[in-house]
Coordinates of C-alpha atoms in Angstrom, one line a residue:
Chain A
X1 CA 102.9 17.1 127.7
X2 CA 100.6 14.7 125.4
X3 CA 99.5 17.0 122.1
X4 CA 96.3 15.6 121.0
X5 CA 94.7 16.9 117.6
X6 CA 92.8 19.3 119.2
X7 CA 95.3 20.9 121.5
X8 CA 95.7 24.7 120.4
X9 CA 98.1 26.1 122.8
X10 CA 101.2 24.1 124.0
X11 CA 103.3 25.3 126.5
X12 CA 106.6 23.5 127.8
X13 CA 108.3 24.9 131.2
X14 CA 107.7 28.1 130.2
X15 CA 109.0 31.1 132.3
X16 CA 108.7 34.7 132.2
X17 CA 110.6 37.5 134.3
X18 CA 110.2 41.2 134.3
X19 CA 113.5 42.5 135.9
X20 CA 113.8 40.1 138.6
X21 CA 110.5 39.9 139.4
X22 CA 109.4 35.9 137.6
X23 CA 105.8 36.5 136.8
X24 CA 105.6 32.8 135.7
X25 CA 108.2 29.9 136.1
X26 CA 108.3 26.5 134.4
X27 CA 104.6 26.5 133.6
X28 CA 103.5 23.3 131.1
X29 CA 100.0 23.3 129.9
X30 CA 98.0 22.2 127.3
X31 CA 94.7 24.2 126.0
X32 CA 92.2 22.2 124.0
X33 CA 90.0 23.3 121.3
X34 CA 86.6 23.9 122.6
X35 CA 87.4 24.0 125.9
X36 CA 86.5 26.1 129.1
X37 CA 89.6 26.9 131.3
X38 CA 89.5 28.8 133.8
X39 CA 93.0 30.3 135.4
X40 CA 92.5 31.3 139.0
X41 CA 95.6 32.6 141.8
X42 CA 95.3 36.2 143.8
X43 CA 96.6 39.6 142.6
X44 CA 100.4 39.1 141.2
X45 CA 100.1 35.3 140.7
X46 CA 100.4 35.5 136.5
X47 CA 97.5 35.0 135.1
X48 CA 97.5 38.5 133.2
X49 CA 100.9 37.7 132.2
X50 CA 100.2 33.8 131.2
X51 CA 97.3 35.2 129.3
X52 CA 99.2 38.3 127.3
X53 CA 101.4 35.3 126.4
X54 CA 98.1 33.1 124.9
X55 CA 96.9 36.2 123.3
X56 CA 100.7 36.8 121.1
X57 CA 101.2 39.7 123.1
X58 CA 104.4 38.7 125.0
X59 CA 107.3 36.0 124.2
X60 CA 108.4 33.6 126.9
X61 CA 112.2 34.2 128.5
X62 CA 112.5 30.6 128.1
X63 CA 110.6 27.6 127.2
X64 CA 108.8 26.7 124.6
X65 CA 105.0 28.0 123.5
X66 CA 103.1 26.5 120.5
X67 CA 100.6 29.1 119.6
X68 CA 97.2 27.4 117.5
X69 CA 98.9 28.5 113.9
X70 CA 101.9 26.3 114.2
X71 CA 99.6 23.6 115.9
X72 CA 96.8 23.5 113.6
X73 CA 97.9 25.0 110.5
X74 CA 95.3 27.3 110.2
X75 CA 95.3 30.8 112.4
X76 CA 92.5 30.9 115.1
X77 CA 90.7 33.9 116.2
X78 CA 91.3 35.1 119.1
X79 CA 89.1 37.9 120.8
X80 CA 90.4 39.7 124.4
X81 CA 88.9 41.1 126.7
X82 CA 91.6 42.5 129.1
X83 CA 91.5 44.6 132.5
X84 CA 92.1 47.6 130.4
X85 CA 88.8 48.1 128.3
X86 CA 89.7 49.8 125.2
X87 CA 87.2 51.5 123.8
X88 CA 86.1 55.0 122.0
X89 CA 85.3 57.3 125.0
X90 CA 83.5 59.8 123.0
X91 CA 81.1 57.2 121.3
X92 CA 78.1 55.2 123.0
X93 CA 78.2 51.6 123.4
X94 CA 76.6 50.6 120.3
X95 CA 79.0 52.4 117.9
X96 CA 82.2 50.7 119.9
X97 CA 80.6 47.3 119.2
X98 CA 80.2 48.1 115.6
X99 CA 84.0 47.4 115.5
X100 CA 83.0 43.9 115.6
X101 CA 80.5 44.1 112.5
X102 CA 83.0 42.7 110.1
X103 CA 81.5 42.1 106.7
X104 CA 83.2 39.0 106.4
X105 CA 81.7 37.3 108.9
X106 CA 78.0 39.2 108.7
X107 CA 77.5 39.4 105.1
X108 CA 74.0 41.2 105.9
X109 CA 74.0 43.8 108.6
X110 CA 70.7 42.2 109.9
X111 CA 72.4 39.6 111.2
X112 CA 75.1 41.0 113.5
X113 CA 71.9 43.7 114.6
X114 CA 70.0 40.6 115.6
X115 CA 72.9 39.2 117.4
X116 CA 73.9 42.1 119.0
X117 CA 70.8 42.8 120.5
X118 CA 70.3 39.4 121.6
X119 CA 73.5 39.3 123.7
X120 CA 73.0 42.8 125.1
X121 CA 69.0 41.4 125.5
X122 CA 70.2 39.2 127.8
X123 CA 72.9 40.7 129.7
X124 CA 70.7 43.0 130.6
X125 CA 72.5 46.1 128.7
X126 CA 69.8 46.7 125.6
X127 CA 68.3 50.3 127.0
X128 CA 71.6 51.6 127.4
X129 CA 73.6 51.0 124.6
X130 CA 72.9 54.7 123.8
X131 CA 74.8 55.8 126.6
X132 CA 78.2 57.3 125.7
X133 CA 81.0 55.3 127.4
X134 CA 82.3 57.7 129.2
X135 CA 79.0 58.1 131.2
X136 CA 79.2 53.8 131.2
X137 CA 80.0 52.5 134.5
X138 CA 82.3 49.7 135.3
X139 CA 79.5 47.1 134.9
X140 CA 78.5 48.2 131.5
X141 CA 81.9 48.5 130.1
X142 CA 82.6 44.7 130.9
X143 CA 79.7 43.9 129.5
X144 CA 79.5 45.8 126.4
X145 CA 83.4 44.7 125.8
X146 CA 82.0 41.1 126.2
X147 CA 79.3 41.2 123.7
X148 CA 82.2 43.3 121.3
X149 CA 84.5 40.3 121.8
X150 CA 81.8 37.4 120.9
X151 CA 80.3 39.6 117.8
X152 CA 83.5 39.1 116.3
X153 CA 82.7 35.5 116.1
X154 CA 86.6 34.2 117.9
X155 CA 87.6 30.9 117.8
X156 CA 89.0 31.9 121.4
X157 CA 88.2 33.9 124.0
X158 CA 90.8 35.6 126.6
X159 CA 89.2 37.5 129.4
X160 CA 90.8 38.6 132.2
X161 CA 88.6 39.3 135.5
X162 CA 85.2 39.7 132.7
X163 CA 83.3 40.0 136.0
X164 CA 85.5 42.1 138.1
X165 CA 82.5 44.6 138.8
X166 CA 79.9 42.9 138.5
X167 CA 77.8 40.9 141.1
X168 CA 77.0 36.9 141.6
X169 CA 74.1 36.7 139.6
X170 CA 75.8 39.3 136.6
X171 CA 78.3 37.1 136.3
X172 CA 76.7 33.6 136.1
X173 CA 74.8 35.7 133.2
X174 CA 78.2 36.3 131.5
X175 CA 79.1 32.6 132.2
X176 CA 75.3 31.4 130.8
X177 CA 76.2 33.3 127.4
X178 CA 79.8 32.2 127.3
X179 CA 79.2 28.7 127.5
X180 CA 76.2 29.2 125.0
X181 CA 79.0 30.3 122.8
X182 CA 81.2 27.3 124.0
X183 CA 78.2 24.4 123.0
X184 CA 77.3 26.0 119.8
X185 CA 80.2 27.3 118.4
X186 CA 82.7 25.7 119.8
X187 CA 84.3 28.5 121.5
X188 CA 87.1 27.9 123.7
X189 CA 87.0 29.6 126.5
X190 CA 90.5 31.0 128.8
X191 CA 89.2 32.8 131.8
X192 CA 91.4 34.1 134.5
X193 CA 90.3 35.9 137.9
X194 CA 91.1 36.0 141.1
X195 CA 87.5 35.0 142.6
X196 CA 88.1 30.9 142.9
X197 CA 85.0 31.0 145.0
X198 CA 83.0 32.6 142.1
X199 CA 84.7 30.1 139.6
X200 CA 83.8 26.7 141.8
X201 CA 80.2 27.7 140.3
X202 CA 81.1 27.0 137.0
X203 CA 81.6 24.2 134.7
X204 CA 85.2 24.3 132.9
X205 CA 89.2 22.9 134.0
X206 CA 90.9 25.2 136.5
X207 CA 94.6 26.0 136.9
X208 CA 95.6 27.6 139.8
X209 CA 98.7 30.5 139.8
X210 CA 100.9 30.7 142.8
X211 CA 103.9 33.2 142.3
X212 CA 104.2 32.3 138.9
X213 CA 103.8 28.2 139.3
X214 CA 100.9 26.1 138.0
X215 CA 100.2 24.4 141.2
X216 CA 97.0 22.9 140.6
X217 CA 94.9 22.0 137.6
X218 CA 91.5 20.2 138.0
X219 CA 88.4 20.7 137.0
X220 CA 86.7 23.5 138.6
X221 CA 83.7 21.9 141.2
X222 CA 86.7 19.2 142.7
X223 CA 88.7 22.7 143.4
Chain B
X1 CA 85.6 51.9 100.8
X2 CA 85.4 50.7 104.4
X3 CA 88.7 52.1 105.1
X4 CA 88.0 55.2 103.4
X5 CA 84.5 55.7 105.8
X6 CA 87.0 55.2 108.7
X7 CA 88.8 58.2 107.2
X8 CA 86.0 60.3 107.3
X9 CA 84.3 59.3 110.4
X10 CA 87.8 59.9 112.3
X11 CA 87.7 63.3 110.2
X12 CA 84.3 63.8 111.3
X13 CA 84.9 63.4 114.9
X14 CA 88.2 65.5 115.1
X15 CA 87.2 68.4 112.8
X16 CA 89.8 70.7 113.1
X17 CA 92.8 68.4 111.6
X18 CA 90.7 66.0 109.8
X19 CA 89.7 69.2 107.7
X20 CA 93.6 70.6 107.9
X21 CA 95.2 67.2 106.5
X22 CA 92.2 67.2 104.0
X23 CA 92.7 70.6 102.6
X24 CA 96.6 70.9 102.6
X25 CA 96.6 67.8 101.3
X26 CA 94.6 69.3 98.4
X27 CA 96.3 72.4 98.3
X28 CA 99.7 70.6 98.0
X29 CA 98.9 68.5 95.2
X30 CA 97.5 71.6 93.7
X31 CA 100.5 74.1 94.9
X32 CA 103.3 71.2 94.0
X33 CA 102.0 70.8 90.1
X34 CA 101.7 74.6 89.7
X35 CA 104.5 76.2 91.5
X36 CA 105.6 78.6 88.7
X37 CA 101.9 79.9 88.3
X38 CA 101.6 80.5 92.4
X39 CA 104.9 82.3 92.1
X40 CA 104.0 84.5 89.1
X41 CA 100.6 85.5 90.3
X42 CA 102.4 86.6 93.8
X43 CA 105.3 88.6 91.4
X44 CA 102.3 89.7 89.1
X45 CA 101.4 91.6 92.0
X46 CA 104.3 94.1 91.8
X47 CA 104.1 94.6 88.4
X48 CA 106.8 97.3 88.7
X49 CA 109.3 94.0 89.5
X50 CA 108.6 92.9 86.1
X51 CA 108.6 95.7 84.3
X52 CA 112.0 96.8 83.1
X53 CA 113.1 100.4 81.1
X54 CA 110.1 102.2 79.9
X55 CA 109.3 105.0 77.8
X56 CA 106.9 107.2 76.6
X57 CA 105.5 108.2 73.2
X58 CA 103.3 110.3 71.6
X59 CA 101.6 109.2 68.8
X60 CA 98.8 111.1 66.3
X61 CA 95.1 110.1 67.4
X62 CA 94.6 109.1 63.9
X63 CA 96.9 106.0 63.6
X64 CA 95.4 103.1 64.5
X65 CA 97.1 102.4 67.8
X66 CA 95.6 98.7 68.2
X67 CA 97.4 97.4 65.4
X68 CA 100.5 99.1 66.6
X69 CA 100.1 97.4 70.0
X70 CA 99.7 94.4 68.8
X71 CA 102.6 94.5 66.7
X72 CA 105.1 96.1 69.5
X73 CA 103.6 93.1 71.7
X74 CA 105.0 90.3 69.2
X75 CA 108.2 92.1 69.6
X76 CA 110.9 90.1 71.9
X77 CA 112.0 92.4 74.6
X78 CA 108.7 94.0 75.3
X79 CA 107.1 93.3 78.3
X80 CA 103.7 95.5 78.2
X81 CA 102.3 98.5 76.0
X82 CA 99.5 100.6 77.6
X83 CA 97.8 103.0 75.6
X84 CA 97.1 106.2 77.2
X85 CA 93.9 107.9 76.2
X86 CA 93.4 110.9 74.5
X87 CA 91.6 112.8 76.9
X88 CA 93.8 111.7 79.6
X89 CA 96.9 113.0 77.1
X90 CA 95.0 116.2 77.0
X91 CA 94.3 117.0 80.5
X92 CA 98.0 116.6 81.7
X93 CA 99.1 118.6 79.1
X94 CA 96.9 121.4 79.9
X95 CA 97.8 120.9 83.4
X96 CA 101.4 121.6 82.2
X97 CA 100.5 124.8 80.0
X98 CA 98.2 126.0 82.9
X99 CA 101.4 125.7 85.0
X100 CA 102.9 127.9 82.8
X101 CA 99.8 130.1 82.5
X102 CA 100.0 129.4 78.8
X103 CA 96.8 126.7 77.5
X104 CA 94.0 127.7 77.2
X105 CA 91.4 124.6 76.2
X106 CA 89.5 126.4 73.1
X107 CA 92.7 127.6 71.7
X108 CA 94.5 124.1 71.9
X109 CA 94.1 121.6 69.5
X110 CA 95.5 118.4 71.1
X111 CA 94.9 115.7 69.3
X112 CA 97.3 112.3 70.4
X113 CA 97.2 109.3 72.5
X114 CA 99.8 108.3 74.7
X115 CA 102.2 105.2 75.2
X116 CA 103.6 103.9 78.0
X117 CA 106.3 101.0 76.7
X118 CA 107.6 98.9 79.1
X119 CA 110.8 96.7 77.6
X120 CA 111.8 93.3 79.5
X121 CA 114.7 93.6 82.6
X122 CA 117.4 92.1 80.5
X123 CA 116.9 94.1 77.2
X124 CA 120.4 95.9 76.8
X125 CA 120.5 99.4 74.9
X126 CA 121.4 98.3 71.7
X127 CA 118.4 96.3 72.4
X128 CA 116.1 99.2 73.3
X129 CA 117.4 101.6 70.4
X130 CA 116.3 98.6 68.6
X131 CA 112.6 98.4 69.7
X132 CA 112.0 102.2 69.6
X133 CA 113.3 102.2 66.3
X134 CA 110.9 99.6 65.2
X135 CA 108.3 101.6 66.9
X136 CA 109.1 104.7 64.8
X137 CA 109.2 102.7 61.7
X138 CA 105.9 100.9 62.2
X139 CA 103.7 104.3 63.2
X140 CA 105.8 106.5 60.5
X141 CA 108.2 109.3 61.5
X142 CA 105.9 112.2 61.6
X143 CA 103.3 110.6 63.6
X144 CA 105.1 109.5 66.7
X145 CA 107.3 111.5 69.5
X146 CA 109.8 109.3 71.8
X147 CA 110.6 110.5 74.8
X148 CA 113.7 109.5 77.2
X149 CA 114.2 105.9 78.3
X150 CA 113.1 105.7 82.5
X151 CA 115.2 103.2 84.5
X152 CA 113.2 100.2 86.3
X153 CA 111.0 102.2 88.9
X154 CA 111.6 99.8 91.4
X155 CA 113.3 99.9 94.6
X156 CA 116.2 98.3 95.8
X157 CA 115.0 96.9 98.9
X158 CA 111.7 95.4 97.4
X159 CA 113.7 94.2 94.2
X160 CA 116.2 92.5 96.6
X161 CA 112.9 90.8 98.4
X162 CA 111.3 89.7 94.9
X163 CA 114.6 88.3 93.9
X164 CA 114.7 86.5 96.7
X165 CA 111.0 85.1 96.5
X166 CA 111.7 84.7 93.2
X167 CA 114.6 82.2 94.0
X168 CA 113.7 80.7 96.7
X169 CA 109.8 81.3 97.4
X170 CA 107.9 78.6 95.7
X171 CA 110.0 76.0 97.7
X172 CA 109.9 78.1 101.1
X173 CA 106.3 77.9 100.2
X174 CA 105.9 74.3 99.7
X175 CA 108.2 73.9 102.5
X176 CA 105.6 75.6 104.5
X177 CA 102.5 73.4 103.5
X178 CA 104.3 70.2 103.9
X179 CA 104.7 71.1 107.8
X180 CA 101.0 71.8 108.1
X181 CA 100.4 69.0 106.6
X182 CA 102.5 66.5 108.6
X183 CA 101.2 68.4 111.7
X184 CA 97.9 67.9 110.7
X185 CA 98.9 64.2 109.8
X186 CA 100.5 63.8 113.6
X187 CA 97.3 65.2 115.5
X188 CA 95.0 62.8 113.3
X189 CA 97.5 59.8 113.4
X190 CA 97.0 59.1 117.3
X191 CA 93.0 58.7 116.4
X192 CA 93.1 56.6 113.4
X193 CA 95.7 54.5 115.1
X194 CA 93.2 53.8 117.7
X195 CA 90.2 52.9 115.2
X196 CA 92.4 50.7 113.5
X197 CA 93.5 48.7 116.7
X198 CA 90.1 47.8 117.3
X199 CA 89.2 47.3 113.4
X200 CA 92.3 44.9 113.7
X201 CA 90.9 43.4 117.3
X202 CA 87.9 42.4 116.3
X203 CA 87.8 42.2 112.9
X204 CA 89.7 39.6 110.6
X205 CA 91.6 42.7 109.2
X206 CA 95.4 43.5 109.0
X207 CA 97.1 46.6 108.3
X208 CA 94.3 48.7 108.7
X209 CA 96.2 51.9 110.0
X210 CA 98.0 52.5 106.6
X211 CA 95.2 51.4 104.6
X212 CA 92.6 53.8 106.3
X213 CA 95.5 56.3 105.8
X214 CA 96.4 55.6 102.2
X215 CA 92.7 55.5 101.7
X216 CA 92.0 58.9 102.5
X217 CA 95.1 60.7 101.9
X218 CA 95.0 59.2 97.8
X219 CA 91.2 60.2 97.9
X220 CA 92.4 64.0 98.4
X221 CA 95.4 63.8 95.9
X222 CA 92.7 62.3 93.5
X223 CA 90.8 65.6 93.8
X224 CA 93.9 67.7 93.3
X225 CA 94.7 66.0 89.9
X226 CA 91.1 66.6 88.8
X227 CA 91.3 70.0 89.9
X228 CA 94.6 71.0 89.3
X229 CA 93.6 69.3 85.3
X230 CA 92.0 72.4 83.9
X231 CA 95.1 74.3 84.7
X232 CA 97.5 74.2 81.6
X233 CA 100.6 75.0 83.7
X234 CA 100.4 71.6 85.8
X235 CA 103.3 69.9 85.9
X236 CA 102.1 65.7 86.5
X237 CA 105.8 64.5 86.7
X238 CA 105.7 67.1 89.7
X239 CA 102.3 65.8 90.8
X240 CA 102.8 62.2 90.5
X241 CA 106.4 62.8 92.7
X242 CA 103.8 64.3 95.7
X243 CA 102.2 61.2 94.9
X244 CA 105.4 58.9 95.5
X245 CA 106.4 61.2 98.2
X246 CA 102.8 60.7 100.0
X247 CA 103.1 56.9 99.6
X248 CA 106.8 56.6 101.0
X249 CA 105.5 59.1 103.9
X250 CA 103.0 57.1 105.0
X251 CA 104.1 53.7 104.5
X252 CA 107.0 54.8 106.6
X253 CA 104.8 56.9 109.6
X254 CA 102.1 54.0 109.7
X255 CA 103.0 51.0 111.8
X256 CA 101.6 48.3 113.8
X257 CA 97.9 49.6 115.1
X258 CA 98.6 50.5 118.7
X259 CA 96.4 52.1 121.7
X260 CA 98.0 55.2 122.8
X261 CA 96.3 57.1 125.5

């Protein structure tokens, strides 16, 4: 593995077992700042597990990870959006994406109201954001924890299956904002899901998971 | 400030123990810096349990039975004086003659108030010969009749109880209020935690469960201390221990911000 200045995430032959089940085995990969990478493989492959390990949440068994603190000095934002949608059931879509307004970033509230409704503007979400969540359905809960996790302005994104229920053209709307975010902001972009034909749409590298081994790694329209 | 608006919007949305932390929290800081005054006022309440050997007196309507009150009051040893009015004086007096078929109210010139001196538990008899003879002294000889010294009205069983209380009440008490109030601290703990794991997820925030804790938890001691200011019994080495003991508490309870379903 070749570091380059803007590599943020380093991982050497890193593996990963949960009993004796290896959810990832001697995986080496490099993520770049800026970039859109895409982690594809079916159900039980390890891309939840590769990306709990991006996001700090877990520690490799053995192998070596360099998270973007100890590789760029500085500690990068990351935002998640995981299968599990946390959010405030008893509150409606628009207070749980207040948990992004964070003074430090919007110094006047104007700001992060204008962006707000400009993402949820165009995924298609703006007349509902009155809705309590628990009345939200699947597709509005992805959405609404999309817009929460680029509100709070990341230097990363970590989403795992962010289009899981929605349809083709839903998703290429998430994609469309995402890599709005990725040209103007520079976000860097770690998608996984388990919907390769879905991904071949989209610009961005691709690694593919097969039982835990990085098997592929391309960019995504060669796949 | 932020964290204290989380406080109260996680109050707000969970009324019941948002409003039980808040108010034993308050009643705590309160209770804690005034224990001796919450005691006495429950004690005060059996005034019998206070009141030690008592005994009457009669004394001439035309002594001036303020002034002796006063006087017996400044006397170690004496725990109340109550003046019994004429009238009153009168009617049980007749009530005693008519008993007797003897008074008649024309015929019977009555003219004294009564006293009813109650001496402190501990004062011994040398003590008490000592008080009544004052009392004789200060209202003159011929103007004032003693009667017997009564034993402590009070019963076993409820003096046993009040000496208990009195030993080990105000602690039982506190004891008491600091279970509410880490039950009350439990039920709201799960929500805050979850407020502050998405504070902490999307905002460039760390720490936030202690700090929304701290936040609101000092905001109710605050109030205590202002209230519990006008009160001369407060005891602020006591208060500012609740303080430390608050502090420890939480720092201790509060971890990492987690999601618990």
């Amino acid at each position: 593995m070749t570091n380059t200045d803007d590599t943020i995430f380093s991982l050497e032959d890193v593996s990963v077992t949960f009993g004796k089940l290896k959810a990832l085995e001697s995986v080496s990969l490099d993520i770049h700042k800026g970039e859109i990478l895409f982690i594809t493989g079916s159900s039980g492959a390890g891309k939840t597990t590769l990306l709990r390990l991006l996001a700090g949440q877990l520690k490799p068994d053995s192998g070596k990870i360099l998270l973007p603190k100890k590789l760029t000095g500085s500690k990068l934002f990351i935002s998640q959006v995981f299968q599990d949608l946390k959010f405030l059931m008893n509150k409606t879509c628009e207070e749980n994406l207040f948990h992004s307004f964070d003074r430090k970033i919007y110094p006047n509230k104007k700001n992060f109201l204008s962006e707000m409704r400009e993402l949820c503007k165009i995924l298609g979400i703006a007349d509902r954001l009155h809705l309590k969540m628990d009345k939200a359905n699947g597709g509005l809960k992805q959405k609404v924890a999309l817009v929460r996790a680029l509100l709070a302005r990341p230097d990363i994104v970590v989403l795992d299956e962010p289009t899981g229920s929605l349809d083709v053209d839903n998703a290429r709307k998430v994609y469309e904002v995402l890599s709005y975010y990725n040209m103007k902001k520079k976000l860097t972009i770690i998608w996984a899901s388990h919907n390769r034909e879905l991904v071949k749409k989209f610009t961005g590298r691709i690694i593919h998971l097969d039982s835990g081994k990085l098997v592929y790694t391309g960019h995504a329209c060669f796949i | 400030m932020f964290y204290l608006n989380n406080f109260f919007k996680v109050i707000k949305d969970n009324l019941l123990s948002g409003i039980l932390l808040s108010t034993i929290s308050l009643i705590l800081v309160i209770y804690m810096g005034n224990i001796d005054l919450f005691k006495n006022k429950v004690i005060g309440l059996y005034p019998e349990y206070l009141k030690g050997p008592y005994f009457y007196g009669l004394l001439s309507a035309s002594e001036n039975h303020s002034r002796i009150r006063r006087k017996m009051l400044e006397l170690p040893g004496v725990n109340n004086v109550k003046i019994i009015e004429k009238n009153e004086v009168k009617n049980r007096a007749l009530e005693i003659l008519d008993n007797f078929n003897m008074g008649q109210e024309d015929e019977f010139n009555f003219e004294y108030l009564g006293m009813e001196v109650s001496l402190d538990r501990e004062v011994n008899i040398r003590g008490q010969e000592l008080i009544r003879g004052y009392l004789i002294r200060l209202a003159g000889e011929e103007n004032i009749t003693l009667g017997k010294i009564y034993p402590p009205s009070i019963s076993k069983k409820l003096k046993e109880n009040l000496d208990l209380f009195n030993r080990y009440g105000g602690i039982a008490m506190a004891g008491f209020l600091f279970v509410v109030w880490l039950f009350s601290f439990f039920a709201l703990r799960k929500k805050i935690k979850k407020v502050a794991f998405l504070i902490e997820q999307y905002q460039r925030k760390r720490s936030v469960e202690i700090k929304i804790v701290l936040s609101g938890v000092a905001f109710f001691y605050l109030i205590g201390c202002v209230m519990s200011y006008p009160l001369p019994t407060t005891q602020w080495y006591v208060v500012a221990g609740v303080g430390a003991v608050f502090i420890v508490l939480m720092t201790m309870l509060s971890g990492r911000s987690s999601w618990e379903n």
